[in-house]
mmCIF file of C-alpha atoms (C1' of nucleotides) in Angstrom:
data_model
loop_
_atom_site.group_PDB
_atom_site.id
_atom_site.type_symbol
_atom_site.label_atom_id
_atom_site.label_comp_id
_atom_site.label_asym_id
_atom_site.label_seq_id
_atom_site.Cartn_x
_atom_site.Cartn_y
_atom_site.Cartn_z
ATOM 1 C CA MET A 1 -0.205 -0.098 -0.314
ATOM 2 C CA ARG A 2 1.325 3.655 -0.642
ATOM 3 C CA GLY A 3 0.306 6.816 -0.080
ATOM 4 C CA PHE A 4 -2.307 8.765 -1.756
ATOM 5 C CA LEU A 5 -0.191 11.374 -3.195
ATOM 6 C CA ARG A 6 2.905 10.033 -3.639
ATOM 7 C CA SER A 7 5.447 12.519 -4.961
ATOM 8 C CA LYS A 8 5.743 16.308 -6.219
ATOM 9 C CA VAL A 9 4.982 17.204 -9.612
ATOM 10 C CA ARG A 10 8.132 17.657 -12.447
ATOM 11 C CA VAL A 11 7.246 21.080 -12.375
ATOM 12 C CA LEU A 12 6.757 22.048 -8.715
ATOM 13 C CA THR A 13 9.448 24.903 -7.739
ATOM 14 C CA ALA A 14 8.618 25.118 -3.740
ATOM 15 C CA SER A 15 9.883 22.073 -1.712
ATOM 16 C CA SER A 16 7.161 19.716 -1.564
ATOM 17 C CA PRO A 17 5.868 18.568 1.774
ATOM 18 C CA THR A 18 5.523 15.382 2.816
ATOM 19 C CA ILE A 19 2.927 12.790 2.271
ATOM 20 C CA SER A 20 0.128 12.309 3.672
ATOM 21 C CA PRO A 21 -0.780 8.885 5.046
ATOM 22 C CA PRO A 22 -2.398 6.044 3.108
ATOM 23 C CA ASP A 23 -5.424 3.936 3.931
ATOM 24 C CA GLN A 24 -7.532 7.220 4.405
ATOM 25 C CA HIS A 25 -10.648 7.507 2.247
ATOM 26 C CA TYR A 26 -11.078 10.776 0.439
ATOM 27 C CA ASP A 27 -13.380 13.218 2.453
ATOM 28 C CA ASP A 28 -10.772 15.963 2.471
ATOM 29 C CA LEU A 29 -9.519 15.486 -1.481
ATOM 30 C CA ALA A 30 -8.946 18.977 -1.705
ATOM 31 C CA ASN A 31 -6.666 19.387 1.425
ATOM 32 C CA ARG A 32 -4.908 16.595 0.203
ATOM 33 C CA LEU A 33 -3.992 18.360 -2.996
ATOM 34 C CA ARG A 34 -3.621 21.381 -1.526
ATOM 35 C CA SER A 35 -0.792 20.052 1.122
ATOM 36 C CA ILE A 36 1.249 18.931 -1.844
ATOM 37 C CA GLY A 37 1.212 22.330 -3.548
ATOM 38 C CA GLN A 38 -1.732 21.388 -6.309
ATOM 39 C CA ARG A 39 -4.328 23.371 -6.861
ATOM 40 C CA ALA A 40 -7.766 21.880 -5.794
ATOM 41 C CA THR A 41 -9.903 22.970 -8.752
ATOM 42 C CA PRO A 42 -13.345 21.533 -9.672
ATOM 43 C CA GLN A 43 -12.578 19.671 -12.367
ATOM 44 C CA ARG A 44 -9.705 17.757 -10.682
ATOM 45 C CA LEU A 45 -12.391 16.858 -7.868
ATOM 46 C CA LEU A 46 -14.655 15.755 -10.584
ATOM 47 C CA VAL A 47 -12.021 13.189 -11.877
ATOM 48 C CA LEU A 48 -11.549 11.735 -8.732
ATOM 49 C CA ALA A 49 -15.028 11.575 -7.983
ATOM 50 C CA ALA A 50 -15.599 9.532 -11.008
ATOM 51 C CA PHE A 51 -13.031 7.197 -10.286
ATOM 52 C CA GLN A 52 -14.464 6.750 -6.965
ATOM 53 C CA ASP A 53 -18.195 6.088 -8.561
ATOM 54 C CA ALA A 54 -16.959 3.988 -11.355
ATOM 55 C CA GLY A 55 -15.131 0.519 -11.377
ATOM 56 C CA GLU A 56 -11.611 -0.100 -12.084
ATOM 57 C CA HIS A 57 -9.717 0.316 -15.637
ATOM 58 C CA LEU A 58 -11.577 3.593 -16.787
ATOM 59 C CA THR A 59 -10.496 5.184 -20.237
ATOM 60 C CA ALA A 60 -10.109 8.657 -20.601
ATOM 61 C CA ASP A 61 -13.384 8.964 -22.709
ATOM 62 C CA GLU A 62 -15.353 7.080 -20.070
ATOM 63 C CA ILE A 63 -14.247 9.496 -17.259
ATOM 64 C CA TYR A 64 -14.737 12.412 -19.695
ATOM 65 C CA ALA A 65 -18.641 11.256 -20.175
ATOM 66 C CA ARG A 66 -19.251 10.894 -16.496
ATOM 67 C CA ILE A 67 -17.928 14.195 -15.776
ATOM 68 C CA SER A 68 -19.850 15.534 -18.606
ATOM 69 C CA GLU A 69 -23.449 14.318 -17.294
ATOM 70 C CA ARG A 70 -23.165 16.797 -13.896
ATOM 71 C CA SER A 71 -20.576 19.580 -15.755
ATOM 72 C CA PRO A 72 -21.245 19.529 -19.419
ATOM 73 C CA THR A 73 -18.479 22.767 -19.694
ATOM 74 C CA VAL A 74 -15.676 20.663 -18.402
ATOM 75 C CA ASN A 75 -13.258 20.160 -21.386
ATOM 76 C CA ARG A 76 -11.842 16.995 -22.963
ATOM 77 C CA SER A 77 -8.458 18.289 -22.791
ATOM 78 C CA THR A 78 -8.491 19.102 -18.983
ATOM 79 C CA VAL A 79 -9.416 15.573 -18.265
ATOM 80 C CA TYR A 80 -6.384 14.278 -20.277
ATOM 81 C CA ARG A 81 -4.074 16.872 -18.457
ATOM 82 C CA THR A 82 -5.660 16.213 -15.257
ATOM 83 C CA LEU A 83 -5.031 12.342 -15.555
ATOM 84 C CA GLU A 84 -1.668 13.360 -16.750
ATOM 85 C CA THR A 85 -0.907 15.150 -13.761
ATOM 86 C CA PHE A 86 -2.267 12.408 -11.096
ATOM 87 C CA ARG A 87 -0.435 9.659 -12.946
ATOM 88 C CA ASP A 88 2.880 11.647 -12.130
ATOM 89 C CA LEU A 89 1.701 12.055 -8.478
ATOM 90 C CA GLY A 90 1.047 8.648 -8.504
ATOM 91 C CA VAL A 91 -2.687 9.048 -7.455
ATOM 92 C CA ILE A 92 -3.771 6.905 -10.689
ATOM 93 C CA ALA A 93 -1.856 4.248 -12.478
ATOM 94 C CA GLU A 94 -2.035 4.263 -16.505
ATOM 95 C CA THR A 95 -1.809 1.212 -18.404
ATOM 96 C CA ASP A 96 -2.336 0.252 -22.074
ATOM 97 C CA LEU A 97 -4.032 -3.565 -22.076
ATOM 98 C CA GLY A 98 -3.924 -3.281 -25.893
ATOM 99 C CA GLY A 99 -6.308 -2.339 -28.230
ATOM 100 C CA GLY A 100 -5.344 1.336 -28.884
ATOM 101 C CA VAL A 101 -6.641 2.798 -25.550
ATOM 102 C CA ARG A 102 -5.234 3.652 -22.366
ATOM 103 C CA ARG A 103 -7.018 2.882 -18.741
ATOM 104 C CA TYR A 104 -6.465 4.419 -15.627
ATOM 105 C CA GLN A 105 -7.241 3.518 -12.254
ATOM 106 C CA LEU A 106 -6.857 4.943 -8.746
ATOM 107 C CA LEU A 107 -4.155 3.525 -6.551
ATOM 108 C CA ASP A 108 -5.784 3.593 -3.261
ATOM 109 C CA HIS A 109 -5.391 -0.357 -2.638
ATOM 110 C CA GLU A 110 -2.912 -3.029 -3.526
ATOM 111 C CA ARG A 111 -1.326 -2.511 -6.711
ATOM 112 C CA HIS A 112 -1.672 -5.654 -9.217
ATOM 113 C CA HIS A 113 -0.487 -6.074 -12.807
ATOM 114 C CA HIS A 114 -1.590 -8.149 -15.713
ATOM 115 C CA LEU A 115 -0.480 -10.722 -18.150
ATOM 116 C CA VAL A 116 -2.121 -10.010 -21.648
ATOM 117 C CA CYS A 117 -2.559 -12.661 -24.027
ATOM 118 C CA HIS A 118 -1.933 -11.280 -27.469
ATOM 119 C CA ASP A 119 -3.631 -14.488 -28.961
ATOM 120 C CA CYS A 120 -6.844 -14.835 -27.223
ATOM 121 C CA GLY A 121 -6.988 -11.340 -25.410
ATOM 122 C CA ASP A 122 -7.341 -13.414 -22.031
ATOM 123 C CA ILE A 123 -6.090 -11.305 -18.867
ATOM 124 C CA ILE A 124 -4.411 -12.781 -15.957
ATOM 125 C CA ASP A 125 -3.982 -10.987 -12.623
ATOM 126 C CA LEU A 126 -0.612 -10.817 -11.447
ATOM 127 C CA ASP A 127 0.566 -10.072 -7.827
ATOM 128 C CA ASP A 128 2.914 -7.238 -7.250
ATOM 129 C CA ASP A 129 5.594 -9.131 -5.412
ATOM 130 C CA VAL A 130 6.994 -10.407 -8.898
ATOM 131 C CA LEU A 131 8.279 -7.025 -9.700
ATOM 132 C CA GLU A 132 10.311 -6.940 -6.207
ATOM 133 C CA PRO A 133 13.201 -8.405 -7.941
ATOM 134 C CA ILE A 134 12.927 -5.359 -11.016
ATOM 135 C CA ARG A 135 12.811 -2.565 -8.424
ATOM 136 C CA ARG A 136 15.359 -3.984 -6.159
ATOM 137 C CA ALA A 137 17.983 -4.057 -8.968
ATOM 138 C CA ALA A 138 17.037 -0.838 -10.564
ATOM 139 C CA ALA A 139 17.493 0.430 -7.023
ATOM 140 C CA GLU A 140 20.911 -1.260 -6.325
ATOM 141 C CA ARG A 141 22.132 -0.899 -9.699
ATOM 142 C CA TYR A 142 21.143 2.756 -10.501
ATOM 143 C CA GLY A 143 19.995 4.234 -7.748
ATOM 144 C CA PHE A 144 16.418 4.452 -9.731
ATOM 145 C CA SER A 145 13.249 4.450 -8.132
ATOM 146 C CA ALA A 146 11.074 2.517 -10.190
ATOM 147 C CA GLU A 147 7.276 3.301 -10.327
ATOM 148 C CA ILE A 148 5.489 0.258 -11.627
ATOM 149 C CA ASP A 149 2.058 0.858 -10.587
ATOM 150 C CA HIS A 150 -0.060 -0.967 -13.069
ATOM 151 C CA LEU A 151 1.717 -2.952 -15.441
ATOM 152 C CA ALA A 152 0.736 -5.178 -18.790
ATOM 153 C CA ILE A 153 2.933 -7.666 -19.800
ATOM 154 C CA PHE A 154 1.926 -9.105 -23.223
ATOM 155 C CA GLY A 155 2.517 -12.895 -24.155
ATOM 156 C CA ARG A 156 0.901 -15.967 -24.878
ATOM 157 C CA CYS A 157 -1.334 -17.737 -22.071
ATOM 158 C CA GLN A 158 -0.988 -21.561 -21.576
ATOM 159 C CA PHE A 159 -4.125 -22.429 -23.706
ATOM 160 C CA CYS A 160 -2.657 -20.512 -27.133
ATOM 161 C CA ARG A 161 1.110 -21.901 -26.382
ATOM 162 C CA GLY A 162 -0.806 -25.426 -26.751
ATOM 163 C CA ASP A 163 -2.550 -24.623 -29.932
ATOM 164 C CA GLU A 164 0.526 -23.972 -31.946
ATOM 165 C CA MET B 1 19.309 -14.045 -28.855
ATOM 166 C CA ARG B 2 15.757 -14.890 -30.080
ATOM 167 C CA GLY B 3 14.875 -16.341 -33.525
ATOM 168 C CA PHE B 4 14.233 -13.435 -36.188
ATOM 169 C CA LEU B 5 10.517 -14.808 -36.541
ATOM 170 C CA ARG B 6 9.417 -15.908 -33.413
ATOM 171 C CA SER B 7 6.229 -17.002 -33.338
ATOM 172 C CA LYS B 8 2.410 -17.326 -35.676
ATOM 173 C CA VAL B 9 0.464 -14.564 -35.996
ATOM 174 C CA ARG B 10 -2.528 -14.166 -34.091
ATOM 175 C CA VAL B 11 -4.868 -14.888 -37.388
ATOM 176 C CA LEU B 12 -2.766 -17.713 -38.939
ATOM 177 C CA THR B 13 -4.832 -20.668 -39.911
ATOM 178 C CA ALA B 14 -2.429 -23.190 -41.290
ATOM 179 C CA SER B 15 -0.137 -24.834 -38.534
ATOM 180 C CA SER B 16 3.315 -22.749 -38.288
ATOM 181 C CA PRO B 17 6.324 -24.000 -39.287
ATOM 182 C CA THR B 18 9.083 -23.846 -37.028
ATOM 183 C CA ILE B 19 11.410 -20.603 -36.464
ATOM 184 C CA SER B 20 14.464 -19.790 -38.505
ATOM 185 C CA PRO B 21 17.611 -19.759 -36.931
ATOM 186 C CA PRO B 22 18.554 -16.608 -35.027
ATOM 187 C CA ASP B 23 21.941 -14.919 -36.112
ATOM 188 C CA GLN B 24 21.722 -14.558 -39.610
ATOM 189 C CA HIS B 25 21.631 -11.721 -41.746
ATOM 190 C CA TYR B 26 18.509 -10.672 -43.723
ATOM 191 C CA ASP B 27 19.490 -11.163 -47.230
ATOM 192 C CA ASP B 28 16.584 -13.607 -47.606
ATOM 193 C CA LEU B 29 14.031 -11.580 -45.891
ATOM 194 C CA ALA B 30 11.340 -12.423 -48.257
ATOM 195 C CA ASN B 31 11.742 -16.296 -47.651
ATOM 196 C CA ARG B 32 11.703 -15.866 -44.160
ATOM 197 C CA LEU B 33 8.441 -14.141 -43.970
ATOM 198 C CA ARG B 34 7.079 -16.968 -46.517
ATOM 199 C CA SER B 35 8.539 -19.506 -44.357
ATOM 200 C CA ILE B 36 5.733 -18.813 -41.748
ATOM 201 C CA GLY B 37 2.873 -17.878 -44.000
ATOM 202 C CA GLN B 38 3.660 -14.312 -44.406
ATOM 203 C CA ARG B 39 3.542 -12.544 -47.640
ATOM 204 C CA ALA B 40 6.637 -10.788 -48.456
ATOM 205 C CA THR B 41 5.383 -7.518 -49.937
ATOM 206 C CA PRO B 42 7.471 -5.017 -51.442
ATOM 207 C CA GLN B 43 6.097 -2.677 -48.672
ATOM 208 C CA ARG B 44 7.123 -5.193 -45.711
ATOM 209 C CA LEU B 45 10.665 -5.337 -47.067
ATOM 210 C CA LEU B 46 10.805 -1.633 -47.388
ATOM 211 C CA VAL B 47 10.120 -1.441 -43.583
ATOM 212 C CA LEU B 48 12.676 -4.003 -42.821
ATOM 213 C CA ALA B 49 15.173 -2.134 -45.131
ATOM 214 C CA ALA B 50 14.417 1.112 -43.198
ATOM 215 C CA PHE B 51 15.008 -0.567 -39.778
ATOM 216 C CA GLN B 52 18.642 -1.813 -41.491
ATOM 217 C CA ASP B 53 19.699 1.763 -42.551
ATOM 218 C CA ALA B 54 18.607 3.459 -39.992
ATOM 219 C CA GLY B 55 19.479 3.308 -36.042
ATOM 220 C CA GLU B 56 17.432 2.352 -33.253
ATOM 221 C CA HIS B 57 14.306 3.454 -31.583
ATOM 222 C CA LEU B 58 12.354 4.912 -34.738
ATOM 223 C CA THR B 59 9.205 6.463 -34.782
ATOM 224 C CA ALA B 60 6.481 4.852 -37.396
ATOM 225 C CA ASP B 61 6.647 8.416 -38.998
ATOM 226 C CA GLU B 62 10.241 8.444 -39.501
ATOM 227 C CA ILE B 63 10.168 4.986 -40.576
ATOM 228 C CA TYR B 64 7.146 6.346 -42.985
ATOM 229 C CA ALA B 65 9.013 9.292 -43.983
ATOM 230 C CA ARG B 66 12.231 6.844 -45.202
ATOM 231 C CA ILE B 67 10.233 4.675 -46.921
ATOM 232 C CA SER B 68 8.562 7.434 -48.969
ATOM 233 C CA GLU B 69 11.585 8.721 -50.409
ATOM 234 C CA ARG B 70 11.763 5.827 -52.366
ATOM 235 C CA SER B 71 8.511 4.860 -52.713
ATOM 236 C CA PRO B 72 6.039 7.647 -52.381
ATOM 237 C CA THR B 73 3.049 5.502 -52.914
ATOM 238 C CA VAL B 74 3.278 3.712 -49.990
ATOM 239 C CA ASN B 75 0.609 4.597 -47.480
ATOM 240 C CA ARG B 76 0.646 5.556 -43.765
ATOM 241 C CA SER B 77 -2.064 2.935 -42.789
ATOM 242 C CA THR B 78 0.334 0.299 -44.347
ATOM 243 C CA VAL B 79 3.267 1.386 -42.242
ATOM 244 C CA TYR B 80 1.278 0.990 -39.201
ATOM 245 C CA ARG B 81 -0.306 -2.289 -39.881
ATOM 246 C CA THR B 82 3.158 -3.998 -41.030
ATOM 247 C CA LEU B 83 4.913 -2.428 -37.179
ATOM 248 C CA GLU B 84 1.695 -4.326 -35.767
ATOM 249 C CA THR B 85 2.234 -7.714 -37.657
ATOM 250 C CA PHE B 86 5.723 -7.573 -36.996
ATOM 251 C CA ARG B 87 5.596 -6.638 -33.543
ATOM 252 C CA ASP B 88 2.904 -9.631 -33.094
ATOM 253 C CA LEU B 89 5.496 -12.096 -34.993
ATOM 254 C CA GLY B 90 8.562 -10.773 -32.627
ATOM 255 C CA VAL B 91 10.350 -9.131 -35.538
ATOM 256 C CA ILE B 92 10.385 -5.722 -33.789
ATOM 257 C CA ALA B 93 9.781 -4.381 -30.307
ATOM 258 C CA GLU B 94 7.379 -1.768 -29.552
ATOM 259 C CA THR B 95 8.145 0.613 -26.765
ATOM 260 C CA ASP B 96 6.597 3.915 -25.641
ATOM 261 C CA LEU B 97 9.177 5.954 -23.862
ATOM 262 C CA GLY B 98 6.980 8.642 -23.284
ATOM 263 C CA GLY B 99 6.671 11.828 -25.109
ATOM 264 C CA GLY B 100 3.338 10.509 -26.829
ATOM 265 C CA VAL B 101 4.864 8.529 -29.307
ATOM 266 C CA ARG B 102 5.706 5.257 -29.833
ATOM 267 C CA ARG B 103 9.215 3.718 -30.973
ATOM 268 C CA TYR B 104 10.027 0.648 -32.513
ATOM 269 C CA GLN B 105 13.618 -1.296 -33.147
ATOM 270 C CA LEU B 106 14.622 -4.945 -34.789
ATOM 271 C CA LEU B 107 14.898 -7.668 -32.262
ATOM 272 C CA ASP B 108 18.011 -9.074 -34.003
ATOM 273 C CA HIS B 109 20.427 -8.532 -31.078
ATOM 274 C CA GLU B 110 20.363 -8.554 -27.264
ATOM 275 C CA ARG B 111 17.086 -7.404 -25.830
ATOM 276 C CA HIS B 112 17.158 -4.463 -23.910
ATOM 277 C CA HIS B 113 15.071 -2.309 -21.626
ATOM 278 C CA HIS B 114 15.116 1.344 -20.161
ATOM 279 C CA LEU B 115 14.531 3.149 -16.840
ATOM 280 C CA VAL B 116 13.092 6.337 -18.044
ATOM 281 C CA CYS B 117 13.186 9.450 -15.295
ATOM 282 C CA HIS B 118 9.899 11.225 -15.180
ATOM 283 C CA ASP B 119 11.202 14.255 -14.113
ATOM 284 C CA CYS B 120 14.406 14.823 -15.833
ATOM 285 C CA GLY B 121 13.775 12.376 -18.839
ATOM 286 C CA ASP B 122 16.940 10.574 -18.419
ATOM 287 C CA ILE B 123 17.023 7.154 -20.017
ATOM 288 C CA ILE B 124 19.217 4.229 -18.263
ATOM 289 C CA ASP B 125 19.812 0.958 -20.065
ATOM 290 C CA LEU B 126 18.571 -2.037 -18.381
ATOM 291 C CA ASP B 127 20.217 -5.592 -18.732
ATOM 292 C CA ASP B 128 17.381 -8.236 -19.464
ATOM 293 C CA ASP B 129 18.287 -10.307 -17.333
ATOM 294 C CA VAL B 130 16.766 -8.182 -14.690
ATOM 295 C CA LEU B 131 13.348 -9.491 -16.210
ATOM 296 C CA GLU B 132 13.966 -13.365 -15.707
ATOM 297 C CA PRO B 133 12.318 -13.358 -12.291
ATOM 298 C CA ILE B 134 9.028 -12.106 -14.150
ATOM 299 C CA ARG B 135 9.087 -14.567 -16.695
ATOM 300 C CA ARG B 136 9.937 -17.388 -14.614
ATOM 301 C CA ALA B 137 6.872 -16.531 -12.078
ATOM 302 C CA ALA B 138 4.777 -15.972 -15.181
ATOM 303 C CA ALA B 139 5.500 -19.356 -16.602
ATOM 304 C CA GLU B 140 5.642 -21.280 -13.338
ATOM 305 C CA ARG B 141 2.370 -19.528 -11.660
ATOM 306 C CA TYR B 142 0.364 -19.304 -14.792
ATOM 307 C CA GLY B 143 1.917 -21.403 -17.655
ATOM 308 C CA PHE B 144 2.171 -17.755 -19.316
ATOM 309 C CA SER B 145 5.133 -17.414 -21.769
ATOM 310 C CA ALA B 146 5.999 -13.498 -21.214
ATOM 311 C CA GLU B 147 7.035 -11.715 -24.298
ATOM 312 C CA ILE B 148 8.933 -8.609 -22.881
ATOM 313 C CA ASP B 149 11.148 -7.545 -25.417
ATOM 314 C CA HIS B 150 11.676 -3.668 -24.853
ATOM 315 C CA LEU B 151 10.415 -2.908 -21.665
ATOM 316 C CA ALA B 152 10.098 0.937 -20.811
ATOM 317 C CA ILE B 153 10.117 1.294 -16.728
ATOM 318 C CA PHE B 154 9.144 4.835 -15.571
ATOM 319 C CA GLY B 155 10.594 6.297 -12.186
ATOM 320 C CA ARG B 156 12.876 8.773 -10.475
ATOM 321 C CA CYS B 157 16.739 8.617 -11.113
ATOM 322 C CA GLN B 158 18.877 9.239 -8.577
ATOM 323 C CA PHE B 159 19.942 12.483 -9.223
ATOM 324 C CA CYS B 160 16.119 13.750 -9.442
ATOM 325 C CA ARG B 161 15.269 11.528 -6.005
ATOM 326 C CA GLY B 162 17.936 13.695 -4.277
ATOM 327 C CA ASP B 163 16.271 17.084 -5.336
ATOM 328 C CA GLU B 164 13.355 16.686 -3.131
ATOM 329 C "C1'" DG C 1 -11.974 41.581 1.011
ATOM 330 C "C1'" DT C 2 -8.728 42.943 -2.583
ATOM 331 C "C1'" DT C 3 -4.906 41.926 -5.123
ATOM 332 C "C1'" DG C 4 -1.536 39.271 -7.879
ATOM 333 C "C1'" DT C 5 0.425 35.905 -9.926
ATOM 334 C "C1'" DA C 6 1.730 30.843 -11.091
ATOM 335 C "C1'" DG C 7 -0.697 27.663 -12.774
ATOM 336 C "C1'" DA C 8 -5.013 25.487 -14.735
ATOM 337 C "C1'" DT C 9 -8.369 25.661 -18.125
ATOM 338 C "C1'" DG C 10 -11.300 26.120 -22.453
ATOM 339 C "C1'" DC C 11 -11.006 26.115 -27.403
ATOM 340 C "C1'" DG C 12 -9.504 24.800 -31.611
ATOM 341 C "C1'" DA C 13 -5.951 22.897 -34.453
ATOM 342 C "C1'" DT C 14 -2.908 19.259 -35.048
ATOM 343 C "C1'" DC C 15 -0.565 15.050 -34.453
ATOM 344 C "C1'" DA C 16 -0.691 9.924 -33.545
ATOM 345 C "C1'" DT C 17 -3.309 5.897 -34.296
ATOM 346 C "C1'" DT C 18 -6.752 2.867 -36.210
ATOM 347 C "C1'" DC C 19 -11.158 1.541 -38.962
ATOM 348 C "C1'" DG C 20 -13.923 0.324 -42.951
ATOM 349 C "C1'" DC C 21 -14.159 -0.720 -47.220
ATOM 350 C "C1'" DA C 22 -13.126 -1.099 -51.841
ATOM 351 C "C1'" DT C 23 -9.590 -2.435 -54.898
ATOM 352 C "C1'" DC C 24 -5.042 -4.866 -55.759
ATOM 353 C "C1'" DT C 25 -1.589 -8.993 -55.155
ATOM 354 C "C1'" DG C 26 1.498 -12.753 -53.839
ATOM 355 C "C1'" DA C 27 1.600 -17.034 -54.111
ATOM 356 C "C1'" DA C 28 -0.466 -21.698 -54.493
ATOM 357 C "C1'" DG C 29 -2.454 -24.973 -57.362
ATOM 358 C "C1'" DC C 30 -3.615 -25.874 -61.798
ATOM 359 C "C1'" DG D 1 1.507 -18.858 -67.617
ATOM 360 C "C1'" DC D 2 -3.146 -18.224 -65.972
ATOM 361 C "C1'" DT D 3 -6.832 -18.442 -62.043
ATOM 362 C "C1'" DT D 4 -8.113 -18.343 -57.551
ATOM 363 C "C1'" DC D 5 -8.858 -15.742 -53.436
ATOM 364 C "C1'" DA D 6 -7.080 -14.954 -48.624
ATOM 365 C "C1'" DG D 7 -4.707 -11.533 -46.902
ATOM 366 C "C1'" DA D 8 -2.416 -6.842 -48.128
ATOM 367 C "C1'" DT D 9 -2.760 -2.514 -49.367
ATOM 368 C "C1'" DG D 10 -4.595 2.396 -50.382
ATOM 369 C "C1'" DC D 11 -7.387 6.055 -48.979
ATOM 370 C "C1'" DG D 12 -10.170 9.030 -46.331
ATOM 371 C "C1'" DA D 13 -12.531 9.027 -42.177
ATOM 372 C "C1'" DA D 14 -12.921 8.633 -37.423
ATOM 373 C "C1'" DT D 15 -10.940 8.132 -33.007
ATOM 374 C "C1'" DG D 16 -7.334 8.831 -29.367
ATOM 375 C "C1'" DA D 17 -4.281 11.960 -27.423
ATOM 376 C "C1'" DT D 18 -1.338 16.041 -27.246
ATOM 377 C "C1'" DC D 19 -0.174 21.304 -27.547
ATOM 378 C "C1'" DG D 20 -0.435 26.562 -28.398
ATOM 379 C "C1'" DC D 21 -2.052 30.417 -26.602
ATOM 380 C "C1'" DA D 22 -5.808 33.500 -24.664
ATOM 381 C "C1'" DT D 23 -8.201 33.839 -20.556
ATOM 382 C "C1'" DC D 24 -9.696 32.478 -16.112
ATOM 383 C "C1'" DT D 25 -8.963 31.111 -11.278
ATOM 384 C "C1'" DA D 26 -7.191 29.382 -6.580
ATOM 385 C "C1'" DC D 27 -4.762 30.725 -3.106
ATOM 386 C "C1'" DA D 28 -1.156 33.129 -0.961
ATOM 387 C "C1'" DA D 29 -0.161 37.473 0.635
ATOM 388 C "C1'" DC D 30 -1.511 41.687 2.384
#
DNA sequence: GTTGTAGATGCGATCATTCGCATCTGAAGC
DNA sequence: GCTTCAGATGCGAATGATCGCATCTACAAC
């Protein structure tokens, strides 16, 4: 489990305060955004609300559609930019599950990953512990902090391997 | 090192012959394509030629531009479709290094991967052996054959971590 | 509460990628 | 060589995602 708002965003100039603790619900979303030097705009709160209402693995367009129902003036670009910001902040994870569309999900629970079969399209959940060796190697060899929040690994499942 | 033409493509109906050996040059590209039930069209050979002429990490548009110099009638869609086919065949690897553009490279030598710092944009090469634990776990737990040809892992490099 | 301003938004243009469909063609069978 | 047709291509439209820039606004300072 990780903090809700993890790190500073690229262009943040002032020093970033430390991260709010994990495991809380988002009653005070606005304050959390402010606490890391981010503005709490209605558009951003709408994006977060959309995630809370809906399930996982939303596309940008699905989020935009949900928001438009309540606030028709919110722009598509803003949704994309907000998603980019939240991704950089570690609030959400971005994944390309194939099919040419990226999907997003809140990072408020255990990270998980997917094995995607490019023959039959089947998607298998993969526990996060499998990625520990990579994080460790990146840190030990290069001092690099790998932020692998929601990885999609392509390949072929056991059934399609048998088809050859 | 892996075979040049690795596996069948999704929609191949006939049984696929085995893979041609690695480590050869591409004098007989056309025959290799045919040997796995793929058509050797001039457009496809042009795409492969573009890779051989140029360096690594080409974008679809760069490939298209190179081909257009020689054959102005080749269509952009064809380049995209050819890249998709070659990716599924394991001939090339597709990677999103950030910046909203995908890049492609031939898989005729050692696979390698990248650590991409999302603060400063720095790109660090990562050896393929780091990914072995993932391949093993996917195989052992789920019988899944993970084809990780050119992975980009985002995070923060040692210098940007110190900046906080 | 007013003000100043860095940063966020709206808007439209543009770029990256995919799709549908009519046409064309590589290569297998004769 | 000729025929056949699954599969590849060209073309244009549609979708997904990003960018430039003028305007607006959240919020810090007073």
